[in-house]
């Protein structure tokens, strides 16, 4: 056989690993690294030596250089990036540190040895001005150390060792990156993930049929395959065996599906123990293993061999669907996703324990899911629970089929649960099945790190990714204020799934006596390319968010609110997350009336939901702002209306005596009229209430329900639903919202819009809000388009800017108000609100929803004129 000297030499390695180059000075390691790897992947000891000492050959700086190199290597591996270490690495001590770093990050260390003759290395160094005087004995010593190391590299922990002997082999080398066994990100499903089966073949057949699979049977009538007509892939989370009545039948079916490409399977701890028993190892035949061995004893030796081969071929976990889904048996923290090590496999098979045992003598599982904050959804089994419950974007599908519970599957990407009941109790559990799921409801608890940047070296800010505005930054000083509000004053966080965004006013008007006018709002949207807008009556109340569940069972299922945790079937809260009403009884009475209107209007069925989230105004303003009115507005109004008339009377008497006080008297008379107008202005927003009597609730947007977020619907759709609720409400609580649609390119319609605003405000109305009629559809092309702008009437603005704001000198000063920051805040908060709703309806963990909700509250503490 002839040898082809030009054939490429393939050096295989995982696409994520730590590559350690080994060779003497002058062996060509840096050239090799530049040829075969990205320059960002290569960490050169020479570079780091120069970085800390300004001289790449300063050996006295090697300690600091390697400390820095190792630190960067750890950072890269932690973030899942292939890393190459370019150094001589000829001494075992140097390599040991790198092997340890690889193991710490659960990646394979790969050695590439460049075994180049000493004279060649010496000749190369002679050509380099910085190394031409390197003593020959240095290369001789390094070469000797390298050759001594060759046989022991695998024992040191290197998973693969590639030795390139001579310059020809180096020139013919080719790096071949292999996909990790657990990396199936290219498979996008749909998937049907199935929980622990434990020998329950009949239940598995029923579940597969329920999921739409067609079973294939052999000549003996035994199921040996199942395929889905729409190409779904079943994914088994392990523990196929033990305890149940037909372990061989389950294995035969699952092995057939995997072999035919219709399924994937990860190993469970019971498969691991079964294989050891079948191979003659000493194991305790407990927890159902004895039953499996007895059943398999009736099968052929060939079948038992196939079982062993199948189970040994299973990969600890799979990363699927572009990294959005991870499937394993016992759960897996994010740092282990896609990693390969004995530690990862052990966790995937057995999970982690606290080291304690419960009253049944069983190990207490460490509630890793409570602390999970990863983006990927983790689907697992292992710990039987009465029903599958989402905990921080993880779900356990072991619902105890073998113990008389259910066999459960999760459809992906629908995130829909499908279950079939067990035919009977096949195996009595040591611990009652009614025990709580791992983490249980506690898994929904929030952590300070979810909203603050607490990472080592954190920069004091947090970035929240949104679909509408990209990354939104929350500074630590703003987060601190929000944290106090949320932790001390807000309602139960399980309810607090949304906060409404602020809204910017329209551009400042130049018309006499006016600060805001609809003409500017219409012109703004026309310039932004939005032709049709809707003008909505601005109610004289307080912003209120109402979450209405159909019943308490829905509140428990969807939001996790149960006895002792703000029980009820919904909540009502303010813009800052505080409860709107002082007690639960009033809240429940309010929600009962809204729920009655939803029932009568038939919205539950029409929207296919059992909960709805409303954005609304709750009137009167005095119902919520009683203290503000009493301490700020009423006190100012009372002082002004008491003092100014007295001053006016004194000036009148002085004028009657011939004293020239005309100018001052006129000013006092004007201020007296302004003070009375100020009292009249806030007085329109106040009327007596008693409990729910006198309250009016005006919903103007249906934000979300179980069916999804409704932000994509046009505003007329939202208001039409609100009208139906008002019509269906016999209690008189619900109030309509007046509106007018305007084409801002049509002068007649613009004039009609201005006239409508004038009519609203001339009688003391607050004004109106102008929004793109199509809602989000009008904002896709230009994300800087405001979701809405407010145009307030002159008398309402008297409350905001003070009794005398209409004086010309004051108006001239106010017209210089800057709107840029307020508009930016409105856009960012709107994007965060939309992001919170998207995360909520897609079933993401509460901490993910709260990340966006908290950011809205934090942005509210940014320094901006509160009067805008």
PDB file of N, CA and C in Angstrom, residues 425-493:
ATOM      1  N   UNK A 425     -53.052   1.411  39.683  1.00  0.00           N
ATOM      2  CA  UNK A 425     -51.821   1.616  40.431  1.00  0.00           C
ATOM      3  C   UNK A 425     -50.968   0.373  40.220  1.00  0.00           C
ATOM      4  N   UNK A 426     -49.884   0.527  39.467  1.00  0.00           N
ATOM      5  CA  UNK A 426     -49.028  -0.610  39.158  1.00  0.00           C
ATOM      6  C   UNK A 426     -47.968  -0.842  40.226  1.00  0.00           C
ATOM      7  N   UNK A 427     -47.654   0.209  40.954  1.00  0.00           N
ATOM      8  CA  UNK A 427     -46.573   0.108  41.941  1.00  0.00           C
ATOM      9  C   UNK A 427     -46.873   1.123  43.038  1.00  0.00           C
ATOM     10  N   UNK A 428     -46.938   0.664  44.263  1.00  0.00           N
ATOM     11  CA  UNK A 428     -47.239   1.550  45.374  1.00  0.00           C
ATOM     12  C   UNK A 428     -46.042   2.456  45.661  1.00  0.00           C
ATOM     13  N   UNK A 429     -46.225   3.771  45.636  1.00  0.00           N
ATOM     14  CA  UNK A 429     -45.091   4.677  45.884  1.00  0.00           C
ATOM     15  C   UNK A 429     -44.683   4.671  47.347  1.00  0.00           C
ATOM     16  N   UNK A 430     -43.397   4.846  47.580  1.00  0.00           N
ATOM     17  CA  UNK A 430     -42.910   4.980  48.948  1.00  0.00           C
ATOM     18  C   UNK A 430     -43.401   6.284  49.553  1.00  0.00           C
ATOM     19  N   UNK A 431     -43.372   7.325  48.733  1.00  0.00           N
ATOM     20  CA  UNK A 431     -43.820   8.643  49.165  1.00  0.00           C
ATOM     21  C   UNK A 431     -45.121   8.955  48.437  1.00  0.00           C
ATOM     22  N   UNK A 432     -46.129   9.488  49.118  1.00  0.00           N
ATOM     23  CA  UNK A 432     -47.407   9.778  48.456  1.00  0.00           C
ATOM     24  C   UNK A 432     -47.221  10.691  47.250  1.00  0.00           C
ATOM     25  N   UNK A 433     -47.971  10.396  46.195  1.00  0.00           N
ATOM     26  CA  UNK A 433     -47.859  11.171  44.970  1.00  0.00           C
ATOM     27  C   UNK A 433     -48.340  12.601  45.151  1.00  0.00           C
ATOM     28  N   UNK A 434     -49.143  12.841  46.174  1.00  0.00           N
ATOM     29  CA  UNK A 434     -49.700  14.178  46.378  1.00  0.00           C
ATOM     30  C   UNK A 434     -48.697  15.185  46.901  1.00  0.00           C
ATOM     31  N   UNK A 435     -47.450  14.771  47.086  1.00  0.00           N
ATOM     32  CA  UNK A 435     -46.438  15.725  47.534  1.00  0.00           C
ATOM     33  C   UNK A 435     -46.204  16.768  46.459  1.00  0.00           C
ATOM     34  N   UNK A 436     -45.679  17.884  46.849  1.00  0.00           N
ATOM     35  CA  UNK A 436     -45.527  19.009  45.917  1.00  0.00           C
ATOM     36  C   UNK A 436     -44.462  18.722  44.878  1.00  0.00           C
ATOM     37  N   UNK A 437     -44.601  19.408  43.758  1.00  0.00           N
ATOM     38  CA  UNK A 437     -43.591  19.317  42.704  1.00  0.00           C
ATOM     39  C   UNK A 437     -42.304  19.970  43.173  1.00  0.00           C
ATOM     40  N   UNK A 438     -41.178  19.623  42.549  1.00  0.00           N
ATOM     41  CA  UNK A 438     -39.908  20.255  42.934  1.00  0.00           C
ATOM     42  C   UNK A 438     -40.015  21.771  42.849  1.00  0.00           C
ATOM     43  N   UNK A 439     -39.828  22.434  43.957  1.00  0.00           N
ATOM     44  CA  UNK A 439     -39.939  23.893  43.942  1.00  0.00           C
ATOM     45  C   UNK A 439     -41.353  24.368  44.122  1.00  0.00           C
ATOM     46  N   UNK A 440     -42.325  23.643  43.550  1.00  0.00           N
ATOM     47  CA  UNK A 440     -43.730  24.013  43.655  1.00  0.00           C
ATOM     48  C   UNK A 440     -43.958  25.462  43.304  1.00  0.00           C
ATOM     49  N   UNK A 441     -44.912  26.060  43.977  1.00  0.00           N
ATOM     50  CA  UNK A 441     -45.211  27.466  43.706  1.00  0.00           C
ATOM     51  C   UNK A 441     -44.063  28.378  44.117  1.00  0.00           C
ATOM     52  N   UNK A 442     -43.227  27.893  45.057  1.00  0.00           N
ATOM     53  CA  UNK A 442     -42.101  28.720  45.468  1.00  0.00           C
ATOM     54  C   UNK A 442     -41.169  29.001  44.297  1.00  0.00           C
ATOM     55  N   UNK A 443     -41.231  28.143  43.291  1.00  0.00           N
ATOM     56  CA  UNK A 443     -40.369  28.338  42.140  1.00  0.00           C
ATOM     57  C   UNK A 443     -40.668  29.608  41.385  1.00  0.00           C
ATOM     58  N   UNK A 444     -41.820  30.217  41.640  1.00  0.00           N
ATOM     59  CA  UNK A 444     -42.184  31.441  40.951  1.00  0.00           C
ATOM     60  C   UNK A 444     -41.667  32.670  41.683  1.00  0.00           C
ATOM     61  N   UNK A 445     -41.049  32.470  42.846  1.00  0.00           N
ATOM     62  CA  UNK A 445     -40.573  33.611  43.625  1.00  0.00           C
ATOM     63  C   UNK A 445     -39.497  34.376  42.865  1.00  0.00           C
ATOM     64  N   UNK A 446     -39.401  35.652  43.178  1.00  0.00           N
ATOM     65  CA  UNK A 446     -38.446  36.512  42.496  1.00  0.00           C
ATOM     66  C   UNK A 446     -37.177  36.647  43.324  1.00  0.00           C
ATOM     67  N   UNK A 447     -36.147  37.078  42.654  1.00  0.00           N
ATOM     68  CA  UNK A 447     -34.844  37.229  43.288  1.00  0.00           C
ATOM     69  C   UNK A 447     -34.319  38.615  42.961  1.00  0.00           C
ATOM     70  N   UNK A 448     -33.570  39.193  43.882  1.00  0.00           N
ATOM     71  CA  UNK A 448     -33.033  40.533  43.660  1.00  0.00           C
ATOM     72  C   UNK A 448     -32.205  40.590  42.386  1.00  0.00           C
ATOM     73  N   UNK A 449     -31.479  39.513  42.100  1.00  0.00           N
ATOM     74  CA  UNK A 449     -30.653  39.485  40.901  1.00  0.00           C
ATOM     75  C   UNK A 449     -31.446  39.501  39.613  1.00  0.00           C
ATOM     76  N   UNK A 450     -32.765  39.248  39.695  1.00  0.00           N
ATOM     77  CA  UNK A 450     -33.591  39.286  38.492  1.00  0.00           C
ATOM     78  C   UNK A 450     -33.780  40.698  37.965  1.00  0.00           C
ATOM     79  N   UNK A 451     -33.630  41.675  38.831  1.00  0.00           N
ATOM     80  CA  UNK A 451     -33.908  43.050  38.406  1.00  0.00           C
ATOM     81  C   UNK A 451     -32.730  43.989  38.589  1.00  0.00           C
ATOM     82  N   UNK A 452     -31.706  43.571  39.336  1.00  0.00           N
ATOM     83  CA  UNK A 452     -30.525  44.405  39.522  1.00  0.00           C
ATOM     84  C   UNK A 452     -29.312  43.710  38.933  1.00  0.00           C
ATOM     85  N   UNK A 453     -28.338  44.499  38.531  1.00  0.00           N
ATOM     86  CA  UNK A 453     -27.095  43.954  37.987  1.00  0.00           C
ATOM     87  C   UNK A 453     -26.161  43.660  39.151  1.00  0.00           C
ATOM     88  N   UNK A 454     -26.176  42.397  39.595  1.00  0.00           N
ATOM     89  CA  UNK A 454     -25.372  42.008  40.744  1.00  0.00           C
ATOM     90  C   UNK A 454     -24.175  41.159  40.358  1.00  0.00           C
ATOM     91  N   UNK A 455     -23.923  41.007  39.075  1.00  0.00           N
ATOM     92  CA  UNK A 455     -22.807  40.171  38.637  1.00  0.00           C
ATOM     93  C   UNK A 455     -21.488  40.821  39.025  1.00  0.00           C
ATOM     94  N   UNK A 456     -20.458  39.994  39.311  1.00  0.00           N
ATOM     95  CA  UNK A 456     -19.139  40.561  39.611  1.00  0.00           C
ATOM     96  C   UNK A 456     -18.669  41.449  38.466  1.00  0.00           C
ATOM     97  N   UNK A 457     -18.233  42.625  38.793  1.00  0.00           N
ATOM     98  CA  UNK A 457     -17.804  43.541  37.746  1.00  0.00           C
ATOM     99  C   UNK A 457     -18.959  44.191  37.017  1.00  0.00           C
ATOM    100  N   UNK A 458     -20.167  44.079  37.584  1.00  0.00           N
ATOM    101  CA  UNK A 458     -21.336  44.687  36.942  1.00  0.00           C
ATOM    102  C   UNK A 458     -21.145  46.174  36.772  1.00  0.00           C
ATOM    103  N   UNK A 459     -21.778  46.720  35.746  1.00  0.00           N
ATOM    104  CA  UNK A 459     -21.580  48.132  35.415  1.00  0.00           C
ATOM    105  C   UNK A 459     -22.687  49.003  35.979  1.00  0.00           C
ATOM    106  N   UNK A 460     -23.525  48.431  36.864  1.00  0.00           N
ATOM    107  CA  UNK A 460     -24.550  49.242  37.484  1.00  0.00           C
ATOM    108  C   UNK A 460     -25.729  49.519  36.599  1.00  0.00           C
ATOM    109  N   UNK A 461     -25.950  48.705  35.595  1.00  0.00           N
ATOM    110  CA  UNK A 461     -27.118  48.876  34.737  1.00  0.00           C
ATOM    111  C   UNK A 461     -27.543  47.519  34.202  1.00  0.00           C
ATOM    112  N   UNK A 462     -28.784  47.440  33.814  1.00  0.00           N
ATOM    113  CA  UNK A 462     -29.318  46.189  33.285  1.00  0.00           C
ATOM    114  C   UNK A 462     -29.941  46.470  31.929  1.00  0.00           C
ATOM    115  N   UNK A 463     -29.765  45.537  31.005  1.00  0.00           N
ATOM    116  CA  UNK A 463     -30.308  45.701  29.662  1.00  0.00           C
ATOM    117  C   UNK A 463     -31.417  44.683  29.447  1.00  0.00           C
ATOM    118  N   UNK A 464     -32.591  45.168  29.082  1.00  0.00           N
ATOM    119  CA  UNK A 464     -33.734  44.293  28.824  1.00  0.00           C
ATOM    120  C   UNK A 464     -33.990  44.284  27.328  1.00  0.00           C
ATOM    121  N   UNK A 465     -34.021  43.102  26.759  1.00  0.00           N
ATOM    122  CA  UNK A 465     -34.242  42.966  25.323  1.00  0.00           C
ATOM    123  C   UNK A 465     -35.731  43.021  25.028  1.00  0.00           C
ATOM    124  N   UNK A 466     -36.124  43.915  24.121  1.00  0.00           N
ATOM    125  CA  UNK A 466     -37.527  44.046  23.736  1.00  0.00           C
ATOM    126  C   UNK A 466     -37.654  43.952  22.225  1.00  0.00           C
ATOM    127  N   UNK A 467     -38.827  43.519  21.786  1.00  0.00           N
ATOM    128  CA  UNK A 467     -39.068  43.431  20.348  1.00  0.00           C
ATOM    129  C   UNK A 467     -39.305  44.811  19.748  1.00  0.00           C
ATOM    130  N   UNK A 468     -39.837  45.747  20.549  1.00  0.00           N
ATOM    131  CA  UNK A 468     -40.228  47.036  20.002  1.00  0.00           C
ATOM    132  C   UNK A 468     -39.172  48.116  20.044  1.00  0.00           C
ATOM    133  N   UNK A 469     -38.194  47.997  20.934  1.00  0.00           N
ATOM    134  CA  UNK A 469     -37.205  49.068  21.069  1.00  0.00           C
ATOM    135  C   UNK A 469     -35.797  48.531  21.269  1.00  0.00           C
ATOM    136  N   UNK A 470     -35.562  47.283  20.924  1.00  0.00           N
ATOM    137  CA  UNK A 470     -34.232  46.714  21.105  1.00  0.00           C
ATOM    138  C   UNK A 470     -33.892  46.617  22.579  1.00  0.00           C
ATOM    139  N   UNK A 471     -32.664  46.925  22.926  1.00  0.00           N
ATOM    140  CA  UNK A 471     -32.227  46.861  24.324  1.00  0.00           C
ATOM    141  C   UNK A 471     -32.633  48.138  25.059  1.00  0.00           C
ATOM    142  N   UNK A 472     -33.322  47.976  26.163  1.00  0.00           N
ATOM    143  CA  UNK A 472     -33.694  49.099  27.019  1.00  0.00           C
ATOM    144  C   UNK A 472     -32.834  49.028  28.272  1.00  0.00           C
ATOM    145  N   UNK A 473     -32.170  50.125  28.591  1.00  0.00           N
ATOM    146  CA  UNK A 473     -31.229  50.159  29.708  1.00  0.00           C
ATOM    147  C   UNK A 473     -31.899  50.712  30.956  1.00  0.00           C
ATOM    148  N   UNK A 474     -31.692  50.026  32.078  1.00  0.00           N
ATOM    149  CA  UNK A 474     -32.166  50.492  33.381  1.00  0.00           C
ATOM    150  C   UNK A 474     -30.952  50.723  34.254  1.00  0.00           C
ATOM    151  N   UNK A 475     -30.771  51.961  34.692  1.00  0.00           N
ATOM    152  CA  UNK A 475     -29.631  52.285  35.539  1.00  0.00           C
ATOM    153  C   UNK A 475     -29.918  51.891  36.984  1.00  0.00           C
ATOM    154  N   UNK A 476     -28.837  51.610  37.704  1.00  0.00           N
ATOM    155  CA  UNK A 476     -28.983  51.096  39.063  1.00  0.00           C
ATOM    156  C   UNK A 476     -29.674  52.099  39.976  1.00  0.00           C
ATOM    157  N   UNK A 477     -29.388  53.391  39.793  1.00  0.00           N
ATOM    158  CA  UNK A 477     -30.013  54.375  40.676  1.00  0.00           C
ATOM    159  C   UNK A 477     -31.523  54.437  40.462  1.00  0.00           C
ATOM    160  N   UNK A 478     -31.969  54.199  39.236  1.00  0.00           N
ATOM    161  CA  UNK A 478     -33.407  54.157  38.975  1.00  0.00           C
ATOM    162  C   UNK A 478     -34.011  52.856  39.488  1.00  0.00           C
ATOM    163  N   UNK A 479     -33.254  51.777  39.363  1.00  0.00           N
ATOM    164  CA  UNK A 479     -33.740  50.489  39.843  1.00  0.00           C
ATOM    165  C   UNK A 479     -33.924  50.496  41.356  1.00  0.00           C
ATOM    166  N   UNK A 480     -33.071  51.213  42.064  1.00  0.00           N
ATOM    167  CA  UNK A 480     -33.168  51.241  43.523  1.00  0.00           C
ATOM    168  C   UNK A 480     -34.495  51.838  43.970  1.00  0.00           C
ATOM    169  N   UNK A 481     -34.905  52.924  43.322  1.00  0.00           N
ATOM    170  CA  UNK A 481     -36.192  53.540  43.674  1.00  0.00           C
ATOM    171  C   UNK A 481     -37.343  52.602  43.356  1.00  0.00           C
ATOM    172  N   UNK A 482     -37.274  51.944  42.209  1.00  0.00           N
ATOM    173  CA  UNK A 482     -38.332  51.011  41.826  1.00  0.00           C
ATOM    174  C   UNK A 482     -38.393  49.829  42.778  1.00  0.00           C
ATOM    175  N   UNK A 483     -37.230  49.391  43.234  1.00  0.00           N
ATOM    176  CA  UNK A 483     -37.188  48.238  44.130  1.00  0.00           C
ATOM    177  C   UNK A 483     -37.924  48.534  45.425  1.00  0.00           C
ATOM    178  N   UNK A 484     -37.765  49.740  45.934  1.00  0.00           N
ATOM    179  CA  UNK A 484     -38.456  50.085  47.179  1.00  0.00           C
ATOM    180  C   UNK A 484     -39.965  50.078  46.974  1.00  0.00           C
ATOM    181  N   UNK A 485     -40.413  50.656  45.869  1.00  0.00           N
ATOM    182  CA  UNK A 485     -41.851  50.690  45.592  1.00  0.00           C
ATOM    183  C   UNK A 485     -42.403  49.277  45.436  1.00  0.00           C
ATOM    184  N   UNK A 486     -41.686  48.464  44.671  1.00  0.00           N
ATOM    185  CA  UNK A 486     -42.187  47.128  44.353  1.00  0.00           C
ATOM    186  C   UNK A 486     -42.161  46.215  45.581  1.00  0.00           C
ATOM    187  N   UNK A 487     -41.152  46.362  46.417  1.00  0.00           N
ATOM    188  CA  UNK A 487     -41.019  45.455  47.558  1.00  0.00           C
ATOM    189  C   UNK A 487     -41.870  45.887  48.742  1.00  0.00           C
ATOM    190  N   UNK A 488     -42.142  47.191  48.868  1.00  0.00           N
ATOM    191  CA  UNK A 488     -42.841  47.669  50.063  1.00  0.00           C
ATOM    192  C   UNK A 488     -44.316  47.974  49.818  1.00  0.00           C
ATOM    193  N   UNK A 489     -44.647  48.413  48.604  1.00  0.00           N
ATOM    194  CA  UNK A 489     -45.999  48.939  48.404  1.00  0.00           C
ATOM    195  C   UNK A 489     -46.826  48.194  47.358  1.00  0.00           C
ATOM    196  N   UNK A 490     -46.179  47.427  46.496  1.00  0.00           N
ATOM    197  CA  UNK A 490     -46.900  46.819  45.377  1.00  0.00           C
ATOM    198  C   UNK A 490     -47.762  45.654  45.847  1.00  0.00           C
ATOM    199  N   UNK A 491     -48.717  45.278  45.000  1.00  0.00           N
ATOM    200  CA  UNK A 491     -49.559  44.123  45.275  1.00  0.00           C
ATOM    201  C   UNK A 491     -48.733  42.851  45.163  1.00  0.00           C
ATOM    202  N   UNK A 492     -49.351  41.724  45.494  1.00  0.00           N
ATOM    203  CA  UNK A 492     -48.693  40.428  45.359  1.00  0.00           C
ATOM    204  C   UNK A 492     -48.064  40.332  43.978  1.00  0.00           C
ATOM    205  N   UNK A 493     -46.761  40.044  43.906  1.00  0.00           N
ATOM    206  CA  UNK A 493     -46.080  40.059  42.600  1.00  0.00           C
ATOM    207  C   UNK A 493     -46.636  39.052  41.599  1.00  0.00           C
TER     208      UNK A 493
END
